[in-house]
């Protein structure tokens, strides 16, 4: 005589629930992966566009008036530095003369 196999409805229900949950999890993971791929593609497009804009911005010539102003400021700064350098040279010359004078006076003592 064959034994009759008994199926526990609760165990079957739990197995089905777990299977459904795993399938839904797999679908969700696939959706997340697709979303990541799309996001990466969008980011790459944005980076590419930004590089292109930056490249174009670097190629744009400076406004002639702005360029003239910058050149004038640069000239003023160079003039100021030259004047400061001359002043330092004069101060150094005076200090050397004073040192020489002091040495001579010290030798006399």
Short mmCIF file of the N, C-alpha and C atoms (twelve columns), coordinates in Angstrom:
data_MODEL
# 
_entry.id   MODEL 
# 
loop_
_atom_site.group_PDB 
_atom_site.id 
_atom_site.type_symbol 
_atom_site.label_atom_id 
_atom_site.label_alt_id 
_atom_site.label_comp_id 
_atom_site.label_asym_id 
_atom_site.label_seq_id 
_atom_site.Cartn_x 
_atom_site.Cartn_y 
_atom_site.Cartn_z 
_atom_site.pdbx_PDB_model_num 
ATOM 1   N N  . UNK A 1   0.833  -1.159  0.000   1 
ATOM 2   C CA . UNK A 1   0.000  0.000   0.000   1 
ATOM 3   C C  . UNK A 1   0.889  1.237   0.000   1 
ATOM 4   N N  . UNK A 2   0.488  2.180   -0.734  1 
ATOM 5   C CA . UNK A 2   1.243  3.425   -0.817  1 
ATOM 6   C C  . UNK A 2   0.859  4.384   0.279   1 
ATOM 7   N N  . UNK A 3   1.859  5.009   0.759   1 
ATOM 8   C CA . UNK A 3   1.582  6.006   1.777   1 
ATOM 9   C C  . UNK A 3   1.136  7.290   1.113   1 
ATOM 10  N N  . UNK A 4   0.224  7.906   1.743   1 
ATOM 11  C CA . UNK A 4   -0.283 9.168   1.238   1 
ATOM 12  C C  . UNK A 4   0.594  10.287  1.808   1 
ATOM 13  N N  . UNK A 5   1.077  11.086  0.927   1 
ATOM 14  C CA . UNK A 5   1.946  12.185  1.350   1 
ATOM 15  C C  . UNK A 5   1.079  13.360  1.749   1 
ATOM 16  N N  . UNK A 6   1.394  13.888  2.891   1 
ATOM 17  C CA . UNK A 6   0.603  14.998  3.398   1 
ATOM 18  C C  . UNK A 6   1.330  16.308  3.189   1 
ATOM 19  N N  . UNK A 7   0.648  17.286  2.683   1 
ATOM 20  C CA . UNK A 7   1.222  18.604  2.443   1 
ATOM 21  C C  . UNK A 7   0.669  19.542  3.506   1 
ATOM 22  N N  . UNK A 8   1.594  20.196  4.181   1 
ATOM 23  C CA . UNK A 8   1.196  21.142  5.214   1 
ATOM 24  C C  . UNK A 8   0.885  22.475  4.536   1 
ATOM 25  N N  . UNK A 9   -0.353 22.925  4.599   1 
ATOM 26  C CA . UNK A 9   -0.734 24.172  3.926   1 
ATOM 27  C C  . UNK A 9   0.047  25.391  4.443   1 
ATOM 28  N N  . UNK A 10  0.383  25.426  5.714   1 
ATOM 29  C CA . UNK A 10  1.131  26.555  6.277   1 
ATOM 30  C C  . UNK A 10  2.551  26.603  5.707   1 
ATOM 31  N N  . UNK A 11  3.186  25.437  5.632   1 
ATOM 32  C CA . UNK A 11  4.547  25.375  5.097   1 
ATOM 33  C C  . UNK A 11  4.547  25.780  3.630   1 
ATOM 34  N N  . UNK A 12  3.555  25.320  2.878   1 
ATOM 35  C CA . UNK A 12  3.433  25.657  1.463   1 
ATOM 36  C C  . UNK A 12  3.209  27.161  1.300   1 
ATOM 37  N N  . UNK A 13  2.382  27.711  2.150   1 
ATOM 38  C CA . UNK A 13  2.099  29.141  2.105   1 
ATOM 39  C C  . UNK A 13  3.361  29.951  2.391   1 
ATOM 40  N N  . UNK A 14  4.155  29.520  3.374   1 
ATOM 41  C CA . UNK A 14  5.397  30.209  3.711   1 
ATOM 42  C C  . UNK A 14  6.399  30.130  2.567   1 
ATOM 43  N N  . UNK A 15  6.488  28.949  1.933   1 
ATOM 44  C CA . UNK A 15  7.403  28.790  0.798   1 
ATOM 45  C C  . UNK A 15  7.002  29.700  -0.349  1 
ATOM 46  N N  . UNK A 16  5.700  29.788  -0.607  1 
ATOM 47  C CA . UNK A 16  5.211  30.657  -1.677  1 
ATOM 48  C C  . UNK A 16  5.489  32.120  -1.348  1 
ATOM 49  N N  . UNK A 17  5.276  32.484  -0.082  1 
ATOM 50  C CA . UNK A 17  5.553  33.862  0.335   1 
ATOM 51  C C  . UNK A 17  7.030  34.207  0.141   1 
ATOM 52  N N  . UNK A 18  7.911  33.289  0.533   1 
ATOM 53  C CA . UNK A 18  9.349  33.517  0.390   1 
ATOM 54  C C  . UNK A 18  9.722  33.625  -1.083  1 
ATOM 55  N N  . UNK A 19  9.146  32.759  -1.916  1 
ATOM 56  C CA . UNK A 19  9.424  32.790  -3.353  1 
ATOM 57  C C  . UNK A 19  8.974  34.117  -3.957  1 
ATOM 58  N N  . UNK A 20  7.794  34.560  -3.577  1 
ATOM 59  C CA . UNK A 20  7.273  35.830  -4.096  1 
ATOM 60  C C  . UNK A 20  8.167  36.987  -3.640  1 
ATOM 61  N N  . UNK A 21  8.560  36.953  -2.377  1 
ATOM 62  C CA . UNK A 21  9.427  38.010  -1.843  1 
ATOM 63  C C  . UNK A 21  10.764 38.037  -2.587  1 
ATOM 64  N N  . UNK A 22  11.351 36.856  -2.820  1 
ATOM 65  C CA . UNK A 22  12.628 36.788  -3.530  1 
ATOM 66  C C  . UNK A 22  12.504 37.294  -4.966  1 
ATOM 67  N N  . UNK A 23  11.404 36.942  -5.617  1 
ATOM 68  C CA . UNK A 23  11.174 37.413  -6.987  1 
ATOM 69  C C  . UNK A 23  11.015 38.934  -7.017  1 
ATOM 70  N N  . UNK A 24  10.283 39.473  -6.070  1 
ATOM 71  C CA . UNK A 24  10.086 40.923  -6.001  1 
ATOM 72  C C  . UNK A 24  11.405 41.637  -5.689  1 
ATOM 73  N N  . UNK A 25  12.208 41.023  -4.823  1 
ATOM 74  C CA . UNK A 25  13.508 41.596  -4.495  1 
ATOM 75  C C  . UNK A 25  14.401 41.619  -5.735  1 
ATOM 76  N N  . UNK A 26  14.372 40.523  -6.496  1 
ATOM 77  C CA . UNK A 26  15.171 40.445  -7.719  1 
ATOM 78  C C  . UNK A 26  14.731 41.523  -8.712  1 
ATOM 79  N N  . UNK A 27  13.415 41.703  -8.863  1 
ATOM 80  C CA . UNK A 27  12.888 42.734  -9.764  1 
ATOM 81  C C  . UNK A 27  13.326 44.125  -9.301  1 
ATOM 82  N N  . UNK A 28  13.254 44.343  -7.994  1 
ATOM 83  C CA . UNK A 28  13.648 45.638  -7.442  1 
ATOM 84  C C  . UNK A 28  15.137 45.901  -7.687  1 
ATOM 85  N N  . UNK A 29  15.968 44.877  -7.514  1 
ATOM 86  C CA . UNK A 29  17.401 45.024  -7.761  1 
ATOM 87  C C  . UNK A 29  17.673 45.343  -9.227  1 
ATOM 88  N N  . UNK A 30  16.929 44.712  -10.130 1 
ATOM 89  C CA . UNK A 30  17.083 44.991  -11.557 1 
ATOM 90  C C  . UNK A 30  16.688 46.437  -11.867 1 
ATOM 91  N N  . UNK A 31  15.610 46.896  -11.246 1 
ATOM 92  C CA . UNK A 31  15.165 48.280  -11.448 1 
ATOM 93  C C  . UNK A 31  16.223 49.254  -10.934 1 
ATOM 94  N N  . UNK A 32  16.803 48.938  -9.773  1 
ATOM 95  C CA . UNK A 32  17.850 49.789  -9.207  1 
ATOM 96  C C  . UNK A 32  19.061 49.829  -10.141 1 
ATOM 97  N N  . UNK A 33  19.459 48.678  -10.676 1 
ATOM 98  C CA . UNK A 33  20.593 48.633  -11.597 1 
ATOM 99  C C  . UNK A 33  20.323 49.464  -12.846 1 
ATOM 100 N N  . UNK A 34  19.119 49.357  -13.385 1 
ATOM 101 C CA . UNK A 34  18.745 50.154  -14.558 1 
ATOM 102 C C  . UNK A 34  18.788 51.644  -14.226 1 
ATOM 103 N N  . UNK A 35  18.281 51.994  -13.058 1 
ATOM 104 C CA . UNK A 35  18.288 53.398  -12.640 1 
ATOM 105 C C  . UNK A 35  19.724 53.905  -12.503 1 
ATOM 106 N N  . UNK A 36  20.615 53.062  -11.947 1 
ATOM 107 C CA . UNK A 36  22.020 53.443  -11.814 1 
ATOM 108 C C  . UNK A 36  22.647 53.668  -13.187 1 
ATOM 109 N N  . UNK A 37  22.357 52.772  -14.121 1 
ATOM 110 C CA . UNK A 37  22.903 52.914  -15.475 1 
ATOM 111 C C  . UNK A 37  22.424 54.209  -16.113 1 
ATOM 112 N N  . UNK A 38  21.132 54.498  -15.961 1 
ATOM 113 C CA . UNK A 38  20.585 55.731  -16.536 1 
ATOM 114 C C  . UNK A 38  21.206 56.956  -15.868 1 
ATOM 115 N N  . UNK A 39  21.362 56.904  -14.555 1 
ATOM 116 C CA . UNK A 39  21.959 58.027  -13.826 1 
ATOM 117 C C  . UNK A 39  23.404 58.248  -14.269 1 
ATOM 118 N N  . UNK A 40  24.163 57.154  -14.441 1 
ATOM 119 C CA . UNK A 40  25.543 57.272  -14.898 1 
ATOM 120 C C  . UNK A 40  25.601 57.864  -16.299 1 
ATOM 121 N N  . UNK A 41  24.680 57.450  -17.170 1 
ATOM 122 C CA . UNK A 41  24.639 57.997  -18.528 1 
ATOM 123 C C  . UNK A 41  24.327 59.494  -18.492 1 
ATOM 124 N N  . UNK A 42  23.382 59.878  -17.647 1 
ATOM 125 C CA . UNK A 42  23.022 61.298  -17.525 1 
ATOM 126 C C  . UNK A 42  24.208 62.096  -16.978 1 
ATOM 127 N N  . UNK A 43  24.883 61.553  -15.964 1 
ATOM 128 C CA . UNK A 43  26.052 62.237  -15.397 1 
ATOM 129 C C  . UNK A 43  27.162 62.388  -16.433 1 
ATOM 130 N N  . UNK A 44  27.384 61.354  -17.217 1 
ATOM 131 C CA . UNK A 44  28.420 61.429  -18.247 1 
ATOM 132 C C  . UNK A 44  28.066 62.481  -19.290 1 
ATOM 133 N N  . UNK A 45  26.795 62.558  -19.654 1 
ATOM 134 C CA . UNK A 45  26.348 63.596  -20.590 1 
ATOM 135 C C  . UNK A 45  26.590 64.983  -19.997 1 
ATOM 136 N N  . UNK A 46  26.263 65.138  -18.717 1 
ATOM 137 C CA . UNK A 46  26.447 66.429  -18.052 1 
ATOM 138 C C  . UNK A 46  27.928 66.795  -17.986 1 
ATOM 139 N N  . UNK A 47  28.766 65.815  -17.669 1 
ATOM 140 C CA . UNK A 47  30.211 66.073  -17.615 1 
ATOM 141 C C  . UNK A 47  30.736 66.482  -18.992 1 
ATOM 142 N N  . UNK A 48  30.279 65.777  -19.997 1 
ATOM 143 C CA . UNK A 48  30.700 66.080  -21.362 1 
ATOM 144 C C  . UNK A 48  30.283 67.493  -21.759 1 
ATOM 145 N N  . UNK A 49  29.040 67.846  -21.437 1 
ATOM 146 C CA . UNK A 49  28.544 69.192  -21.751 1 
ATOM 147 C C  . UNK A 49  29.347 70.246  -20.990 1 
ATOM 148 N N  . UNK A 50  29.666 69.957  -19.734 1 
ATOM 149 C CA . UNK A 50  30.443 70.904  -18.927 1 
ATOM 150 C C  . UNK A 50  31.841 71.085  -19.514 1 
ATOM 151 N N  . UNK A 51  32.470 69.975  -19.947 1 
ATOM 152 C CA . UNK A 51  33.793 70.077  -20.566 1 
ATOM 153 C C  . UNK A 51  33.728 70.915  -21.839 1 
ATOM 154 N N  . UNK A 52  32.680 70.701  -22.614 1 
ATOM 155 C CA . UNK A 52  32.512 71.453  -23.858 1 
ATOM 156 C C  . UNK A 52  32.334 72.948  -23.570 1 
ATOM 157 N N  . UNK A 53  31.490 73.263  -22.597 1 
ATOM 158 C CA . UNK A 53  31.255 74.667  -22.235 1 
ATOM 159 C C  . UNK A 53  32.544 75.307  -21.735 1 
ATOM 160 N N  . UNK A 54  33.278 74.583  -20.901 1 
ATOM 161 C CA . UNK A 54  34.539 75.098  -20.371 1 
ATOM 162 C C  . UNK A 54  35.534 75.341  -21.500 1 
ATOM 163 N N  . UNK A 55  35.597 74.404  -22.428 1 
ATOM 164 C CA . UNK A 55  36.494 74.569  -23.569 1 
ATOM 165 C C  . UNK A 55  36.146 75.800  -24.379 1 
ATOM 166 N N  . UNK A 56  34.861 76.000  -24.621 1 
ATOM 167 C CA . UNK A 56  34.427 77.182  -25.374 1 
ATOM 168 C C  . UNK A 56  34.721 78.460  -24.598 1 
ATOM 169 N N  . UNK A 57  34.501 78.418  -23.295 1 
ATOM 170 C CA . UNK A 57  34.741 79.606  -22.468 1 
ATOM 171 C C  . UNK A 57  36.219 79.991  -22.492 1 
ATOM 172 N N  . UNK A 58  37.082 79.003  -22.538 1 
ATOM 173 C CA . UNK A 58  38.512 79.290  -22.555 1 
ATOM 174 C C  . UNK A 58  38.949 79.862  -23.899 1 
ATOM 175 N N  . UNK A 59  38.185 79.561  -24.944 1 
ATOM 176 C CA . UNK A 59  38.533 80.043  -26.276 1 
ATOM 177 C C  . UNK A 59  38.032 81.461  -26.536 1 
ATOM 178 N N  . UNK A 60  37.085 81.896  -25.740 1 
ATOM 179 C CA . UNK A 60  36.518 83.227  -25.942 1 
ATOM 180 C C  . UNK A 60  37.597 84.270  -25.680 1 
ATOM 181 N N  . UNK A 61  37.713 85.203  -26.594 1 
ATOM 182 C CA . UNK A 61  38.699 86.259  -26.410 1 
ATOM 183 C C  . UNK A 61  38.207 87.251  -25.368 1 
ATOM 184 N N  . UNK A 62  39.181 87.838  -24.684 1 
ATOM 185 C CA . UNK A 62  38.843 88.809  -23.658 1 
ATOM 186 C C  . UNK A 62  38.331 90.089  -24.320 1 
ATOM 187 N N  . UNK A 63  37.368 90.678  -23.696 1 
ATOM 188 C CA . UNK A 63  36.821 91.951  -24.151 1 
ATOM 189 C C  . UNK A 63  37.968 92.961  -24.236 1 
ATOM 190 N N  . UNK A 64  38.092 93.693  -25.350 1 
ATOM 191 C CA . UNK A 64  39.209 94.633  -25.508 1 
ATOM 192 C C  . UNK A 64  39.304 95.661  -24.375 1 
ATOM 193 N N  . UNK A 65  38.174 96.150  -23.907 1 
ATOM 194 C CA . UNK A 65  38.187 97.133  -22.815 1 
ATOM 195 C C  . UNK A 65  38.714 96.501  -21.529 1 
ATOM 196 N N  . UNK A 66  38.278 95.265  -21.253 1 
ATOM 197 C CA . UNK A 66  38.759 94.563  -20.058 1 
ATOM 198 C C  . UNK A 66  40.251 94.285  -20.183 1 
ATOM 199 N N  . UNK A 67  40.670 93.899  -21.379 1 
ATOM 200 C CA . UNK A 67  42.089 93.627  -21.603 1 
ATOM 201 C C  . UNK A 67  42.912 94.899  -21.377 1 
ATOM 202 N N  . UNK A 68  42.415 96.033  -21.873 1 
ATOM 203 C CA . UNK A 68  43.103 97.315  -21.703 1 
ATOM 204 C C  . UNK A 68  43.221 97.668  -20.217 1 
ATOM 205 N N  . UNK A 69  42.129 97.438  -19.465 1 
ATOM 206 C CA . UNK A 69  42.137 97.725  -18.028 1 
ATOM 207 C C  . UNK A 69  43.161 96.853  -17.308 1 
ATOM 208 N N  . UNK A 70  43.195 95.560  -17.665 1 
ATOM 209 C CA . UNK A 70  44.160 94.655  -17.034 1 
ATOM 210 C C  . UNK A 70  45.594 95.069  -17.353 1 
ATOM 211 N N  . UNK A 71  45.836 95.448  -18.596 1 
ATOM 212 C CA . UNK A 71  47.178 95.881  -18.979 1 
ATOM 213 C C  . UNK A 71  47.581 97.141  -18.219 1 
ATOM 214 N N  . UNK A 72  46.645 98.069  -18.051 1 
ATOM 215 C CA . UNK A 72  46.917 99.303  -17.311 1 
ATOM 216 C C  . UNK A 72  47.243 98.994  -15.847 1 
ATOM 217 N N  . UNK A 73  46.476 98.087  -15.245 1 
ATOM 218 C CA . UNK A 73  46.741 97.696  -13.852 1 
ATOM 219 C C  . UNK A 73  48.097 97.020  -13.738 1 
ATOM 220 N N  . UNK A 74  48.402 96.168  -14.693 1 
ATOM 221 C CA . UNK A 74  49.695 95.485  -14.681 1 
ATOM 222 C C  . UNK A 74  50.832 96.508  -14.783 1 
ATOM 223 N N  . UNK A 75  50.675 97.518  -15.648 1 
ATOM 224 C CA . UNK A 75  51.682 98.562  -15.791 1 
ATOM 225 C C  . UNK A 75  51.853 99.336  -14.480 1 
ATOM 226 N N  . UNK A 76  50.725 99.674  -13.840 1 
ATOM 227 C CA . UNK A 76  50.782 100.398 -12.565 1 
ATOM 228 C C  . UNK A 76  51.516 99.587  -11.505 1 
ATOM 229 N N  . UNK A 77  51.217 98.301  -11.458 1 
ATOM 230 C CA . UNK A 77  51.866 97.432  -10.464 1 
ATOM 231 C C  . UNK A 77  53.364 97.348  -10.734 1 
ATOM 232 N N  . UNK A 78  53.738 97.194  -12.009 1 
ATOM 233 C CA . UNK A 78  55.165 97.140  -12.344 1 
ATOM 234 C C  . UNK A 78  55.859 98.446  -11.976 1 
ATOM 235 N N  . UNK A 79  55.201 99.570  -12.251 1 
ATOM 236 C CA . UNK A 79  55.775 100.868 -11.888 1 
ATOM 237 C C  . UNK A 79  55.948 100.983 -10.376 1 
ATOM 238 N N  . UNK A 80  54.938 100.562 -9.636  1 
ATOM 239 C CA . UNK A 80  55.016 100.616 -8.167  1 
ATOM 240 C C  . UNK A 80  56.146 99.741  -7.654  1 
ATOM 241 N N  . UNK A 81  56.273 98.545  -8.239  1 
ATOM 242 C CA . UNK A 81  57.348 97.648  -7.815  1 
ATOM 243 C C  . UNK A 81  58.718 98.242  -8.140  1 
ATOM 244 N N  . UNK A 82  58.841 98.858  -9.302  1 
ATOM 245 C CA . UNK A 82  60.118 99.486  -9.677  1 
ATOM 246 C C  . UNK A 82  60.457 100.615 -8.717  1 
ATOM 247 N N  . UNK A 83  59.462 101.420 -8.393  1 
ATOM 248 C CA . UNK A 83  59.674 102.524 -7.453  1 
ATOM 249 C C  . UNK A 83  60.076 101.986 -6.079  1 
ATOM 250 N N  . UNK A 84  59.404 100.932 -5.630  1 
ATOM 251 C CA . UNK A 84  59.718 100.326 -4.338  1 
ATOM 252 C C  . UNK A 84  61.142 99.764  -4.353  1 
ATOM 253 N N  . UNK A 85  61.522 99.141  -5.462  1 
ATOM 254 C CA . UNK A 85  62.862 98.584  -5.581  1 
ATOM 255 C C  . UNK A 85  63.919 99.698  -5.537  1 
ATOM 256 N N  . UNK A 86  63.653 100.808 -6.235  1 
ATOM 257 C CA . UNK A 86  64.586 101.944 -6.190  1 
ATOM 258 C C  . UNK A 86  64.727 102.473 -4.760  1 
ATOM 259 N N  . UNK A 87  63.590 102.577 -4.069  1 
ATOM 260 C CA . UNK A 87  63.609 103.066 -2.686  1 
ATOM 261 C C  . UNK A 87  64.424 102.130 -1.794  1 
ATOM 262 N N  . UNK A 88  64.246 100.825 -1.989  1 
ATOM 263 C CA . UNK A 88  65.022 99.865  -1.198  1 
ATOM 264 C C  . UNK A 88  66.512 99.981  -1.502  1 
ATOM 265 N N  . UNK A 89  66.846 100.167 -2.777  1 
ATOM 266 C CA . UNK A 89  68.253 100.333 -3.149  1 
ATOM 267 C C  . UNK A 89  68.854 101.566 -2.479  1 
ATOM 268 N N  . UNK A 90  68.101 102.661 -2.471  1 
ATOM 269 C CA . UNK A 90  68.574 103.890 -1.820  1 
ATOM 270 C C  . UNK A 90  68.750 103.675 -0.321  1 
ATOM 271 N N  . UNK A 91  67.781 103.003 0.290   1 
ATOM 272 C CA . UNK A 91  67.877 102.725 1.732   1 
ATOM 273 C C  . UNK A 91  69.089 101.853 2.026   1 
ATOM 274 N N  . UNK A 92  69.301 100.851 1.200   1 
ATOM 275 C CA . UNK A 92  70.443 99.959  1.387   1 
ATOM 276 C C  . UNK A 92  71.759 100.730 1.237   1 
ATOM 277 N N  . UNK A 93  71.805 101.611 0.261   1 
ATOM 278 C CA . UNK A 93  73.005 102.433 0.051   1 
ATOM 279 C C  . UNK A 93  73.285 103.295 1.281   1 
ATOM 280 N N  . UNK A 94  72.241 103.931 1.830   1 
ATOM 281 C CA . UNK A 94  72.402 104.759 3.038   1 
ATOM 282 C C  . UNK A 94  72.872 103.920 4.227   1 
ATOM 283 N N  . UNK A 95  72.307 102.727 4.348   1 
ATOM 284 C CA . UNK A 95  72.696 101.847 5.464   1 
ATOM 285 C C  . UNK A 95  74.158 101.447 5.329   1 
ATOM 286 N N  . UNK A 96  74.576 101.112 4.112   1 
ATOM 287 C CA . UNK A 96  75.982 100.740 3.896   1 
ATOM 288 C C  . UNK A 96  76.903 101.913 4.228   1 
ATOM 289 N N  . UNK A 97  76.514 103.102 3.785   1 
ATOM 290 C CA . UNK A 97  77.322 104.291 4.089   1 
ATOM 291 C C  . UNK A 97  77.411 104.517 5.593   1 
ATOM 292 N N  . UNK A 98  76.300 104.344 6.274   1 
ATOM 293 C CA . UNK A 98  76.270 104.537 7.730   1 
ATOM 294 C C  . UNK A 98  77.145 103.491 8.419   1 
ATOM 295 N N  . UNK A 99  77.078 102.250 7.933   1 
ATOM 296 C CA . UNK A 99  77.916 101.191 8.512   1 
ATOM 297 C C  . UNK A 99  79.396 101.501 8.311   1 
ATOM 298 N N  . UNK A 100 79.718 101.924 7.116   1 
ATOM 299 C CA . UNK A 100 81.114 102.273 6.824   1 
ATOM 300 C C  . UNK A 100 81.582 103.402 7.734   1 
ATOM 301 N N  . UNK A 101 80.728 104.400 7.880   1 
ATOM 302 C CA . UNK A 101 81.061 105.530 8.753   1 
ATOM 303 C C  . UNK A 101 81.235 105.061 10.193  1 
ATOM 304 N N  . UNK A 102 80.356 104.228 10.654  1 
ATOM 305 C CA . UNK A 102 80.441 103.719 12.035  1 
ATOM 306 C C  . UNK A 102 81.703 102.884 12.233  1 
ATOM 307 N N  . UNK A 103 82.090 102.094 11.229  1 
ATOM 308 C CA . UNK A 103 83.309 101.287 11.325  1 
ATOM 309 C C  . UNK A 103 84.534 102.189 11.460  1 
ATOM 310 N N  . UNK A 104 84.528 103.204 10.643  1 
ATOM 311 C CA . UNK A 104 85.668 104.126 10.687  1 
ATOM 312 C C  . UNK A 104 85.755 104.814 12.045  1 
ATOM 313 N N  . UNK A 105 84.628 105.201 12.573  1 
ATOM 314 C CA . UNK A 105 84.621 105.844 13.893  1 
ATOM 315 C C  . UNK A 105 85.030 104.848 14.967  1 
ATOM 316 N N  . UNK A 106 84.607 103.607 14.821  1 
ATOM 317 C CA . UNK A 106 84.957 102.577 15.791  1 
ATOM 318 C C  . UNK A 106 86.462 102.313 15.753  1 
ATOM 319 N N  . UNK A 107 87.046 102.338 14.554  1 
ATOM 320 C CA . UNK A 107 88.484 102.106 14.425  1 
ATOM 321 C C  . UNK A 107 89.281 103.229 15.096  1 
ATOM 322 N N  . UNK A 108 88.741 104.411 15.061  1 
ATOM 323 C CA . UNK A 108 89.420 105.555 15.672  1 
ATOM 324 C C  . UNK A 108 89.458 105.443 17.187  1 
ATOM 325 N N  . UNK A 109 88.516 104.692 17.738  1 
ATOM 326 C CA . UNK A 109 88.470 104.555 19.198  1 
ATOM 327 C C  . UNK A 109 89.478 103.579 19.653  1 
# 
